Amino acid sequence: MKRCIFCGNQIEENEPICPHCGKDMNPDSLTESDIHFIRQHAYSEVTNGENKKDGALTFYVIGGILLVIGIIFLVLSFRYNTKKIKVFTPTSTEFVVSIISMICSLTLLTWGTVRLVMGLQRIHFYKRVIEEVDKK
């Protein structure tokens, strides 16, 4: 699979025309206005990829904070009994809060990783498109 240099959608390797945007993929048939459009679209997508990458950091920070909160509440779910021995109480509110916090944390960290990978892929693809267009 390759990507269309106009719209960025995935297309088959042997497709001469993008089925999504209808543009001819032959580099020899590109007009000056096509090159200008591709360059503008690519710069816009690189910026969008940078924003996705920056947004991933937000998910990492919030996920990390929730992970710390979850660990704190997990430690607090261990209580001392009357003989001063630590006893784990899985029905305590602290334990439930720690589990919910950790699940939310892992979800945010996973989503942050997905956004980071998507942003980096987008940046890499469109920077390559810009290099190819600038050669012409």
Tab-separated table of N, CA, C and O in Angstrom:
chain	number	residue	atom	x	y	z
A	1	MET	N	0.840	-1.187	0.000
A	1	MET	CA	0.000	0.000	0.000
A	1	MET	C	0.887	1.254	0.000
A	1	MET	O	1.902	1.295	0.661
A	2	LYS	N	0.455	2.224	-0.754
A	2	LYS	CA	1.143	3.506	-0.746
A	2	LYS	C	0.109	4.588	-0.458
A	2	LYS	O	-1.078	4.307	-0.342
A	3	ARG	N	0.562	5.808	-0.326
A	3	ARG	CA	-0.338	6.913	-0.017
A	3	ARG	C	-0.394	7.888	-1.182
A	3	ARG	O	0.586	8.093	-1.881
A	4	CYS	N	-1.558	8.494	-1.337
A	4	CYS	CA	-1.744	9.519	-2.362
A	4	CYS	C	-0.993	10.779	-1.934
A	4	CYS	O	-1.086	11.204	-0.781
A	5	ILE	N	-0.264	11.384	-2.860
A	5	ILE	CA	0.486	12.596	-2.513
A	5	ILE	C	-0.426	13.812	-2.425
A	5	ILE	O	-0.026	14.844	-1.905
A	6	PHE	N	-1.677	13.686	-2.891
A	6	PHE	CA	-2.619	14.804	-2.816
A	6	PHE	C	-3.436	14.770	-1.526
A	6	PHE	O	-3.521	15.767	-0.820
A	7	CYS	N	-4.055	13.611	-1.227
A	7	CYS	CA	-4.962	13.564	-0.072
A	7	CYS	C	-4.405	12.752	1.097
A	7	CYS	O	-4.918	12.846	2.202
A	8	GLY	N	-3.379	11.920	0.863
A	8	GLY	CA	-2.753	11.158	1.938
A	8	GLY	C	-3.439	9.848	2.256
A	8	GLY	O	-2.981	9.122	3.127
A	9	ASN	N	-4.524	9.502	1.558
A	9	ASN	CA	-5.212	8.233	1.813
A	9	ASN	C	-4.420	7.076	1.229
A	9	ASN	O	-3.690	7.235	0.252
A	10	GLN	N	-4.578	5.894	1.823
A	10	GLN	CA	-3.873	4.718	1.336
A	10	GLN	C	-4.534	4.215	0.056
A	10	GLN	O	-5.762	4.160	-0.032
A	11	ILE	N	-3.695	3.857	-0.912
A	11	ILE	CA	-4.176	3.315	-2.171
A	11	ILE	C	-3.312	2.123	-2.556
A	11	ILE	O	-2.233	1.923	-2.000
A	12	GLU	N	-3.782	1.342	-3.502
A	12	GLU	CA	-3.024	0.187	-3.989
A	12	GLU	C	-1.768	0.664	-4.721
A	12	GLU	O	-1.755	1.748	-5.297
A	13	GLU	N	-0.754	-0.167	-4.741
A	13	GLU	CA	0.523	0.180	-5.371
A	13	GLU	C	0.376	0.487	-6.862
A	13	GLU	O	1.028	1.362	-7.386
A	14	ASN	N	-0.485	-0.247	-7.544
A	14	ASN	CA	-0.572	-0.111	-8.995
A	14	ASN	C	-1.646	0.881	-9.447
A	14	ASN	O	-1.931	0.973	-10.634
A	15	GLU	N	-2.260	1.607	-8.543
A	15	GLU	CA	-3.309	2.575	-8.895
A	15	GLU	C	-2.685	3.827	-9.502
A	15	GLU	O	-1.917	4.516	-8.834
A	16	PRO	N	-3.000	4.162	-10.748
A	16	PRO	CA	-2.451	5.386	-11.338
A	16	PRO	C	-3.230	6.637	-10.907
A	16	PRO	O	-2.696	7.730	-10.902
A	17	ILE	N	-4.498	6.433	-10.533
A	17	ILE	CA	-5.361	7.544	-10.117
A	17	ILE	C	-5.909	7.226	-8.737
A	17	ILE	O	-6.382	6.118	-8.476
A	18	CYS	N	-5.864	8.200	-7.851
A	18	CYS	CA	-6.363	8.009	-6.480
A	18	CYS	C	-7.884	7.855	-6.514
A	18	CYS	O	-8.585	8.718	-7.042
A	19	PRO	N	-8.425	6.764	-5.943
A	19	PRO	CA	-9.871	6.595	-5.931
A	19	PRO	C	-10.582	7.547	-4.960
A	19	PRO	O	-11.785	7.747	-5.057
A	20	HIS	N	-9.824	8.163	-4.047
A	20	HIS	CA	-10.425	9.057	-3.058
A	20	HIS	C	-10.582	10.482	-3.585
A	20	HIS	O	-11.628	11.094	-3.428
A	21	CYS	N	-9.530	11.000	-4.189
A	21	CYS	CA	-9.580	12.391	-4.651
A	21	CYS	C	-9.615	12.514	-6.174
A	21	CYS	O	-9.851	13.599	-6.707
A	22	GLY	N	-9.362	11.411	-6.892
A	22	GLY	CA	-9.433	11.411	-8.342
A	22	GLY	C	-8.244	12.048	-9.039
A	22	GLY	O	-8.300	12.299	-10.237
A	23	LYS	N	-7.169	12.300	-8.328
A	23	LYS	CA	-5.981	12.938	-8.926
A	23	LYS	C	-5.057	11.885	-9.533
A	23	LYS	O	-4.933	10.778	-9.027
A	24	ASP	N	-4.386	12.279	-10.622
A	24	ASP	CA	-3.419	11.422	-11.293
A	24	ASP	C	-2.143	11.373	-10.462
A	24	ASP	O	-1.590	12.408	-10.088
A	25	MET	N	-1.677	10.161	-10.178
A	25	MET	CA	-0.501	9.978	-9.315
A	25	MET	C	0.821	9.992	-10.086
A	25	MET	O	1.879	9.872	-9.500
A	26	ASN	N	0.774	10.125	-11.405
A	26	ASN	CA	1.985	10.127	-12.213
A	26	ASN	C	2.762	11.416	-11.969
A	26	ASN	O	2.254	12.506	-12.216
A	27	PRO	N	4.003	11.332	-11.497
A	27	PRO	CA	4.767	12.552	-11.191
A	27	PRO	C	5.059	13.407	-12.429
A	27	PRO	O	5.235	14.610	-12.326
A	28	ASP	N	5.087	12.781	-13.609
A	28	ASP	CA	5.377	13.531	-14.832
A	28	ASP	C	4.203	14.402	-15.274
A	28	ASP	O	4.387	15.345	-16.032
A	29	SER	N	3.001	14.069	-14.787
A	29	SER	CA	1.818	14.823	-15.214
A	29	SER	C	1.448	15.952	-14.251
A	29	SER	O	0.393	16.563	-14.404
A	30	LEU	N	2.280	16.217	-13.254
A	30	LEU	CA	1.967	17.258	-12.285
A	30	LEU	C	2.156	18.647	-12.904
A	30	LEU	O	3.189	18.937	-13.492
A	31	THR	N	1.128	19.466	-12.742
A	31	THR	CA	1.223	20.857	-13.198
A	31	THR	C	1.785	21.712	-12.069
A	31	THR	O	1.926	21.247	-10.932
A	32	GLU	N	2.071	22.960	-12.375
A	32	GLU	CA	2.599	23.887	-11.359
A	32	GLU	C	1.572	24.100	-10.243
A	32	GLU	O	1.930	24.182	-9.070
A	33	SER	N	0.281	24.165	-10.617
A	33	SER	CA	-0.755	24.349	-9.588
A	33	SER	C	-0.890	23.098	-8.723
A	33	SER	O	-1.162	23.197	-7.517
A	34	ASP	N	-0.700	21.902	-9.319
A	34	ASP	CA	-0.712	20.667	-8.528
A	34	ASP	C	0.424	20.667	-7.512
A	34	ASP	O	0.244	20.315	-6.344
A	35	ILE	N	1.621	21.056	-7.955
A	35	ILE	CA	2.786	21.095	-7.061
A	35	ILE	C	2.553	22.097	-5.931
A	35	ILE	O	2.850	21.818	-4.766
A	36	HIS	N	1.962	23.238	-6.263
A	36	HIS	CA	1.657	24.242	-5.246
A	36	HIS	C	0.645	23.694	-4.235
A	36	HIS	O	0.809	23.855	-3.027
A	37	PHE	N	-0.405	23.014	-4.737
A	37	PHE	CA	-1.415	22.429	-3.853
A	37	PHE	C	-0.805	21.368	-2.952
A	37	PHE	O	-1.066	21.336	-1.743
A	38	ILE	N	0.013	20.503	-3.526
A	38	ILE	CA	0.647	19.428	-2.741
A	38	ILE	C	1.526	20.023	-1.650
A	38	ILE	O	1.497	19.587	-0.497
A	39	ARG	N	2.305	21.044	-2.007
A	39	ARG	CA	3.197	21.670	-1.034
A	39	ARG	C	2.386	22.302	0.112
A	39	ARG	O	2.718	22.118	1.284
A	40	GLN	N	1.310	23.033	-0.221
A	40	GLN	CA	0.480	23.656	0.825
A	40	GLN	C	-0.156	22.596	1.712
A	40	GLN	O	-0.152	22.717	2.944
A	41	HIS	N	-0.707	21.564	1.078
A	41	HIS	CA	-1.363	20.494	1.835
A	41	HIS	C	-0.346	19.773	2.734
A	41	HIS	O	-0.638	19.468	3.893
A	42	ALA	N	0.847	19.527	2.213
A	42	ALA	CA	1.870	18.826	2.983
A	42	ALA	C	2.316	19.648	4.193
A	42	ALA	O	2.441	19.110	5.302
A	43	TYR	N	2.536	20.939	4.004
A	43	TYR	CA	2.923	21.784	5.144
A	43	TYR	C	1.817	21.829	6.193
A	43	TYR	O	2.080	21.795	7.399
A	44	SER	N	0.569	21.874	5.736
A	44	SER	CA	-0.567	21.865	6.658
A	44	SER	C	-0.611	20.553	7.447
A	44	SER	O	-0.847	20.544	8.659
A	45	GLU	N	-0.366	19.439	6.767
A	45	GLU	CA	-0.394	18.137	7.428
A	45	GLU	C	0.790	17.950	8.371
A	45	GLU	O	0.667	17.287	9.397
A	46	VAL	N	1.940	18.518	8.032
A	46	VAL	CA	3.087	18.457	8.951
A	46	VAL	C	2.746	19.206	10.234
A	46	VAL	O	3.017	18.734	11.341
A	47	THR	N	2.107	20.367	10.093
A	47	THR	CA	1.681	21.129	11.272
A	47	THR	C	0.675	20.331	12.086
A	47	THR	O	0.741	20.292	13.323
A	48	ASN	N	-0.263	19.681	11.397
A	48	ASN	CA	-1.256	18.852	12.080
A	48	ASN	C	-0.576	17.702	12.817
A	48	ASN	O	-0.947	17.369	13.948
A	49	GLY	N	0.429	17.099	12.199
A	49	GLY	CA	1.175	16.028	12.852
A	49	GLY	C	1.937	16.519	14.070
A	49	GLY	O	2.011	15.835	15.090
A	50	GLU	N	2.497	17.723	13.972
A	50	GLU	CA	3.188	18.314	15.136
A	50	GLU	C	2.204	18.540	16.279
A	50	GLU	O	2.525	18.319	17.449
A	51	ASN	N	0.990	18.987	15.944
A	51	ASN	CA	-0.030	19.196	16.973
A	51	ASN	C	-0.425	17.879	17.629
A	51	ASN	O	-0.635	17.828	18.839
A	52	LYS	N	-0.549	16.823	16.842
A	52	LYS	CA	-0.861	15.507	17.409
A	52	LYS	C	0.261	15.050	18.332
A	52	LYS	O	0.013	14.504	19.403
A	53	LYS	N	1.488	15.280	17.912
A	53	LYS	CA	2.645	14.894	18.723
A	53	LYS	C	2.647	15.677	20.037
A	53	LYS	O	2.894	15.111	21.098
A	54	ASP	N	2.360	16.979	19.961
A	54	ASP	CA	2.309	17.791	21.171
A	54	ASP	C	1.136	17.377	22.065
A	54	ASP	O	1.243	17.400	23.289
A	55	GLY	N	0.015	17.009	21.441
A	55	GLY	CA	-1.149	16.558	22.206
A	55	GLY	C	-0.867	15.268	22.955
A	55	GLY	O	-1.446	15.014	24.014
A	56	ALA	N	0.011	14.440	22.415
A	56	ALA	CA	0.366	13.188	23.076
A	56	ALA	C	1.036	13.463	24.412
A	56	ALA	O	0.827	12.734	25.382
A	57	LEU	N	1.823	14.527	24.490
A	57	LEU	CA	2.492	14.880	25.736
A	57	LEU	C	1.467	15.174	26.833
A	57	LEU	O	1.653	14.783	27.988
A	58	THR	N	0.377	15.822	26.466
A	58	THR	CA	-0.685	16.108	27.433
A	58	THR	C	-1.255	14.813	28.002
A	58	THR	O	-1.454	14.688	29.210
A	59	PHE	N	-1.512	13.849	27.121
A	59	PHE	CA	-2.030	12.563	27.587
A	59	PHE	C	-1.022	11.857	28.487
A	59	PHE	O	-1.392	11.222	29.470
A	60	TYR	N	0.269	11.959	28.153
A	60	TYR	CA	1.298	11.348	28.992
A	60	TYR	C	1.342	11.983	30.385
A	60	TYR	O	1.452	11.286	31.389
A	61	VAL	N	1.246	13.298	30.450
A	61	VAL	CA	1.314	13.989	31.746
A	61	VAL	C	0.115	13.621	32.602
A	61	VAL	O	0.257	13.257	33.777
A	62	ILE	N	-1.087	13.711	32.029
A	62	ILE	CA	-2.293	13.386	32.800
A	62	ILE	C	-2.289	11.915	33.198
A	62	ILE	O	-2.629	11.566	34.334
A	63	GLY	N	-1.873	11.035	32.267
A	63	GLY	CA	-1.793	9.609	32.587
A	63	GLY	C	-0.793	9.337	33.691
A	63	GLY	O	-1.039	8.522	34.577
A	64	GLY	N	0.344	10.016	33.679
A	64	GLY	CA	1.343	9.845	34.733
A	64	GLY	C	0.842	10.307	36.091
A	64	GLY	O	1.070	9.650	37.104
A	65	ILE	N	0.130	11.430	36.101
A	65	ILE	CA	-0.436	11.938	37.359
A	65	ILE	C	-1.452	10.949	37.915
A	65	ILE	O	-1.452	10.635	39.118
A	66	LEU	N	-2.323	10.430	37.038
A	66	LEU	CA	-3.311	9.454	37.501
A	66	LEU	C	-2.653	8.165	37.984
A	66	LEU	O	-3.136	7.530	38.919
A	67	LEU	N	-1.548	7.783	37.356
A	67	LEU	CA	-0.830	6.588	37.794
A	67	LEU	C	-0.272	6.780	39.203
A	67	LEU	O	-0.381	5.895	40.056
A	68	VAL	N	0.296	7.941	39.471
A	68	VAL	CA	0.822	8.236	40.817
A	68	VAL	C	-0.317	8.243	41.839
A	68	VAL	O	-0.186	7.681	42.932
A	69	ILE	N	-1.437	8.863	41.476
A	69	ILE	CA	-2.595	8.880	42.382
A	69	ILE	C	-3.068	7.459	42.659
A	69	ILE	O	-3.385	7.101	43.808
A	70	GLY	N	-3.109	6.628	41.613
A	70	GLY	CA	-3.528	5.239	41.793
A	70	GLY	C	-2.609	4.476	42.720
A	70	GLY	O	-3.063	3.699	43.561
A	71	ILE	N	-1.304	4.698	42.585
A	71	ILE	CA	-0.341	4.008	43.460
A	71	ILE	C	-0.508	4.464	44.903
A	71	ILE	O	-0.468	3.653	45.842
A	72	ILE	N	-0.715	5.760	45.083
A	72	ILE	CA	-0.912	6.281	46.446
A	72	ILE	C	-2.140	5.650	47.082
A	72	ILE	O	-2.102	5.188	48.233
A	73	PHE	N	-3.249	5.599	46.340
A	73	PHE	CA	-4.461	5.010	46.898
A	73	PHE	C	-4.332	3.504	47.101
A	73	PHE	O	-4.927	2.939	48.006
A	74	LEU	N	-3.518	2.836	46.265
A	74	LEU	CA	-3.289	1.409	46.468
A	74	LEU	C	-2.541	1.177	47.773
A	74	LEU	O	-2.870	0.271	48.542
A	75	VAL	N	-1.543	2.008	48.048
A	75	VAL	CA	-0.801	1.896	49.313
A	75	VAL	C	-1.735	2.193	50.493
A	75	VAL	O	-1.665	1.524	51.530
A	76	LEU	N	-2.625	3.174	50.311
A	76	LEU	CA	-3.549	3.507	51.391
A	76	LEU	C	-4.593	2.416	51.636
A	76	LEU	O	-5.222	2.385	52.696
A	77	SER	N	-4.784	1.513	50.672
A	77	SER	CA	-5.777	0.457	50.865
A	77	SER	C	-5.277	-0.631	51.812
A	77	SER	O	-6.053	-1.468	52.254
A	78	PHE	N	-3.985	-0.618	52.130
A	78	PHE	CA	-3.458	-1.526	53.152
A	78	PHE	C	-3.680	-0.863	54.505
A	78	PHE	O	-3.223	0.246	54.748
A	79	ARG	N	-4.388	-1.533	55.368
A	79	ARG	CA	-4.708	-0.958	56.682
A	79	ARG	C	-4.112	-1.824	57.790
A	79	ARG	O	-3.858	-2.996	57.610
A	80	TYR	N	-3.936	-1.170	58.924
A	80	TYR	CA	-3.476	-1.908	60.098
A	80	TYR	C	-4.685	-2.444	60.849
A	80	TYR	O	-5.673	-1.750	61.050
A	81	ASN	N	-4.603	-3.710	61.262
A	81	ASN	CA	-5.673	-4.255	62.093
A	81	ASN	C	-5.367	-3.971	63.558
A	81	ASN	O	-4.421	-3.262	63.886
A	82	THR	N	-6.127	-4.548	64.442
A	82	THR	CA	-5.943	-4.251	65.872
A	82	THR	C	-4.605	-4.758	66.412
A	82	THR	O	-4.122	-4.265	67.420
A	83	LYS	N	-3.983	-5.707	65.727
A	83	LYS	CA	-2.692	-6.235	66.165
A	83	LYS	C	-1.532	-5.513	65.477
A	83	LYS	O	-0.407	-5.975	65.501
A	84	LYS	N	-1.803	-4.397	64.820
A	84	LYS	CA	-0.798	-3.581	64.137
A	84	LYS	C	-0.105	-4.342	62.995
A	84	LYS	O	1.090	-4.193	62.775
A	85	ILE	N	-0.870	-5.172	62.321
A	85	ILE	CA	-0.371	-5.895	61.153
A	85	ILE	C	-1.095	-5.329	59.930
A	85	ILE	O	-2.315	-5.125	59.956
A	86	LYS	N	-0.314	-5.072	58.868
A	86	LYS	CA	-0.936	-4.539	57.659
A	86	LYS	C	-1.818	-5.606	57.010
A	86	LYS	O	-1.381	-6.723	56.778
A	87	VAL	N	-3.043	-5.207	56.726
A	87	VAL	CA	-3.988	-6.117	56.093
A	87	VAL	C	-4.525	-5.434	54.841
A	87	VAL	O	-4.916	-4.264	54.874
A	88	PHE	N	-4.536	-6.187	53.748
A	88	PHE	CA	-5.054	-5.657	52.493
A	88	PHE	C	-6.576	-5.734	52.514
A	88	PHE	O	-7.143	-6.777	52.822
A	89	THR	N	-7.222	-4.613	52.191
A	89	THR	CA	-8.685	-4.584	52.169
A	89	THR	C	-9.155	-4.217	50.756
A	89	THR	O	-9.247	-3.044	50.401
A	90	PRO	N	-9.458	-5.234	49.928
A	90	PRO	CA	-9.838	-4.960	48.542
A	90	PRO	C	-11.220	-4.325	48.396
A	90	PRO	O	-11.559	-3.854	47.327
A	91	THR	N	-11.986	-4.280	49.457
A	91	THR	CA	-13.321	-3.665	49.370
A	91	THR	C	-13.305	-2.209	49.817
A	91	THR	O	-14.348	-1.556	49.817
A	92	SER	N	-12.139	-1.703	50.168
A	92	SER	CA	-12.067	-0.326	50.645
A	92	SER	C	-12.230	0.658	49.489
A	92	SER	O	-11.972	0.356	48.324
A	93	THR	N	-12.642	1.847	49.835
A	93	THR	CA	-12.810	2.910	48.846
A	93	THR	C	-11.478	3.256	48.210
A	93	THR	O	-11.415	3.527	47.008
A	94	GLU	N	-10.409	3.226	48.983
A	94	GLU	CA	-9.090	3.550	48.462
A	94	GLU	C	-8.670	2.601	47.345
A	94	GLU	O	-8.113	3.009	46.331
A	95	PHE	N	-8.969	1.292	47.553
A	95	PHE	CA	-8.601	0.304	46.551
A	95	PHE	C	-9.396	0.522	45.256
A	95	PHE	O	-8.846	0.467	44.157
A	96	VAL	N	-10.682	0.791	45.383
A	96	VAL	CA	-11.523	1.031	44.204
A	96	VAL	C	-11.041	2.270	43.451
A	96	VAL	O	-10.926	2.260	42.220
A	97	VAL	N	-10.718	3.332	44.199
A	97	VAL	CA	-10.206	4.549	43.565
A	97	VAL	C	-8.872	4.268	42.869
A	97	VAL	O	-8.627	4.755	41.760
A	98	SER	N	-8.025	3.468	43.486
A	98	SER	CA	-6.722	3.164	42.873
A	98	SER	C	-6.902	2.373	41.583
A	98	SER	O	-6.228	2.653	40.589
A	99	ILE	N	-7.805	1.429	41.559
A	99	ILE	CA	-8.037	0.636	40.349
A	99	ILE	C	-8.599	1.512	39.237
A	99	ILE	O	-8.135	1.467	38.087
A	100	ILE	N	-9.584	2.338	39.550
A	100	ILE	CA	-10.170	3.232	38.545
A	100	ILE	C	-9.108	4.203	38.023
A	100	ILE	O	-9.007	4.448	36.819
A	101	SER	N	-8.311	4.741	38.916
A	101	SER	CA	-7.266	5.678	38.529
A	101	SER	C	-6.232	5.019	37.623
A	101	SER	O	-5.794	5.594	36.625
A	102	MET	N	-5.847	3.810	37.949
A	102	MET	CA	-4.850	3.116	37.137
A	102	MET	C	-5.407	2.737	35.762
A	102	MET	O	-4.689	2.803	34.759
A	103	ILE	N	-6.664	2.344	35.695
A	103	ILE	CA	-7.279	2.029	34.401
A	103	ILE	C	-7.333	3.279	33.537
A	103	ILE	O	-6.987	3.245	32.350
A	104	CYS	N	-7.742	4.394	34.120
A	104	CYS	CA	-7.769	5.660	33.372
A	104	CYS	C	-6.366	6.061	32.940
A	104	CYS	O	-6.168	6.536	31.814
A	105	SER	N	-5.407	5.853	33.810
A	105	SER	CA	-4.023	6.188	33.495
A	105	SER	C	-3.517	5.375	32.311
A	105	SER	O	-2.934	5.923	31.371
A	106	LEU	N	-3.737	4.079	32.333
A	106	LEU	CA	-3.286	3.226	31.235
A	106	LEU	C	-3.994	3.575	29.933
A	106	LEU	O	-3.385	3.547	28.858
A	107	THR	N	-5.262	3.931	30.018
A	107	THR	CA	-6.005	4.345	28.827
A	107	THR	C	-5.401	5.620	28.244
A	107	THR	O	-5.187	5.715	27.031
A	108	LEU	N	-5.129	6.595	29.082
A	108	LEU	CA	-4.544	7.851	28.612
A	108	LEU	C	-3.134	7.652	28.057
A	108	LEU	O	-2.774	8.245	27.043
A	109	LEU	N	-2.343	6.819	28.704
A	109	LEU	CA	-0.994	6.555	28.210
A	109	LEU	C	-1.037	5.831	26.861
A	109	LEU	O	-0.256	6.138	25.963
A	110	THR	N	-1.972	4.908	26.710
A	110	THR	CA	-2.129	4.213	25.430
A	110	THR	C	-2.572	5.182	24.349
A	110	THR	O	-2.029	5.187	23.236
A	111	TRP	N	-3.563	6.010	24.659
A	111	TRP	CA	-4.049	6.970	23.668
A	111	TRP	C	-2.957	7.983	23.317
A	111	TRP	O	-2.829	8.386	22.163
A	112	GLY	N	-2.171	8.393	24.285
A	112	GLY	CA	-1.062	9.297	24.013
A	112	GLY	C	-0.040	8.669	23.083
A	112	GLY	O	0.476	9.318	22.175
A	113	THR	N	0.234	7.380	23.282
A	113	THR	CA	1.166	6.676	22.411
A	113	THR	C	0.613	6.579	20.992
A	113	THR	O	1.346	6.774	20.017
A	114	VAL	N	-0.682	6.296	20.873
A	114	VAL	CA	-1.314	6.224	19.554
A	114	VAL	C	-1.210	7.570	18.840
A	114	VAL	O	-0.856	7.643	17.665
A	115	ARG	N	-1.507	8.647	19.554
A	115	ARG	CA	-1.424	9.978	18.945
A	115	ARG	C	0.012	10.328	18.549
A	115	ARG	O	0.251	10.929	17.506
A	116	LEU	N	0.963	9.936	19.379
A	116	LEU	CA	2.369	10.193	19.069
A	116	LEU	C	2.787	9.460	17.797
A	116	LEU	O	3.387	10.046	16.899
A	117	VAL	N	2.441	8.185	17.704
A	117	VAL	CA	2.802	7.394	16.525
A	117	VAL	C	2.111	7.948	15.282
A	117	VAL	O	2.734	8.089	14.227
A	118	MET	N	0.830	8.292	15.399
A	118	MET	CA	0.106	8.845	14.252
A	118	MET	C	0.728	10.166	13.806
A	118	MET	O	0.887	10.415	12.605
A	119	GLY	N	1.073	11.007	14.752
A	119	GLY	CA	1.689	12.286	14.422
A	119	GLY	C	3.038	12.121	13.754
A	119	GLY	O	3.338	12.787	12.769
A	120	LEU	N	3.846	11.202	14.275
A	120	LEU	CA	5.168	10.977	13.686
A	120	LEU	C	5.077	10.376	12.289
A	120	LEU	O	5.840	10.739	11.395
A	121	GLN	N	4.116	9.462	12.080
A	121	GLN	CA	3.925	8.895	10.744
A	121	GLN	C	3.497	9.972	9.754
A	121	GLN	O	3.983	10.024	8.628
A	122	ARG	N	2.592	10.826	10.184
A	122	ARG	CA	2.104	11.893	9.314
A	122	ARG	C	3.240	12.851	8.952
A	122	ARG	O	3.412	13.232	7.801
A	123	ILE	N	4.030	13.224	9.953
A	123	ILE	CA	5.149	14.138	9.711
A	123	ILE	C	6.143	13.504	8.745
A	123	ILE	O	6.593	14.134	7.787
A	124	HIS	N	6.480	12.246	8.980
A	124	HIS	CA	7.459	11.554	8.136
A	124	HIS	C	6.967	11.472	6.688
A	124	HIS	O	7.716	11.767	5.750
A	125	PHE	N	5.705	11.081	6.490
A	125	PHE	CA	5.177	10.940	5.134
A	125	PHE	C	5.160	12.280	4.408
A	125	PHE	O	5.625	12.389	3.273
A	126	TYR	N	4.642	13.314	5.048
A	126	TYR	CA	4.501	14.593	4.348
A	126	TYR	C	5.829	15.332	4.176
A	126	TYR	O	5.983	16.088	3.230
A	127	LYS	N	6.799	15.085	5.037
A	127	LYS	CA	8.125	15.661	4.794
A	127	LYS	C	8.759	15.009	3.576
A	127	LYS	O	9.442	15.669	2.795
A	128	ARG	N	8.514	13.716	3.414
A	128	ARG	CA	9.007	13.030	2.229
A	128	ARG	C	8.308	13.558	0.973
A	128	ARG	O	8.944	13.737	-0.069
A	129	VAL	N	7.000	13.834	1.070
A	129	VAL	CA	6.260	14.406	-0.059
A	129	VAL	C	6.838	15.777	-0.423
A	129	VAL	O	7.043	16.078	-1.599
A	130	ILE	N	7.123	16.585	0.576
A	130	ILE	CA	7.686	17.923	0.331
A	130	ILE	C	9.037	17.788	-0.375
A	130	ILE	O	9.327	18.529	-1.329
A	131	GLU	N	9.882	16.847	0.073
A	131	GLU	CA	11.175	16.656	-0.570
A	131	GLU	C	11.015	16.238	-2.027
A	131	GLU	O	11.730	16.716	-2.901
A	132	GLU	N	10.072	15.349	-2.286
A	132	GLU	CA	9.852	14.887	-3.656
A	132	GLU	C	9.343	16.019	-4.542
A	132	GLU	O	9.758	16.152	-5.692
A	133	VAL	N	8.441	16.835	-4.023
A	133	VAL	CA	7.888	17.949	-4.803
A	133	VAL	C	8.959	19.001	-5.043
A	133	VAL	O	9.010	19.593	-6.118
A	134	ASP	N	9.800	19.243	-4.065
A	134	ASP	CA	10.848	20.255	-4.230
A	134	ASP	C	11.897	19.845	-5.256
A	134	ASP	O	12.584	20.695	-5.817
A	135	LYS	N	12.029	18.543	-5.514
A	135	LYS	CA	12.968	18.072	-6.529
A	135	LYS	C	12.517	18.462	-7.945
A	135	LYS	O	13.319	18.554	-8.837
A	136	LYS	N	11.219	18.623	-8.118
A	136	LYS	CA	10.663	18.889	-9.457
A	136	LYS	C	10.799	20.328	-9.862
A	136	LYS	O	10.860	21.239	-9.222
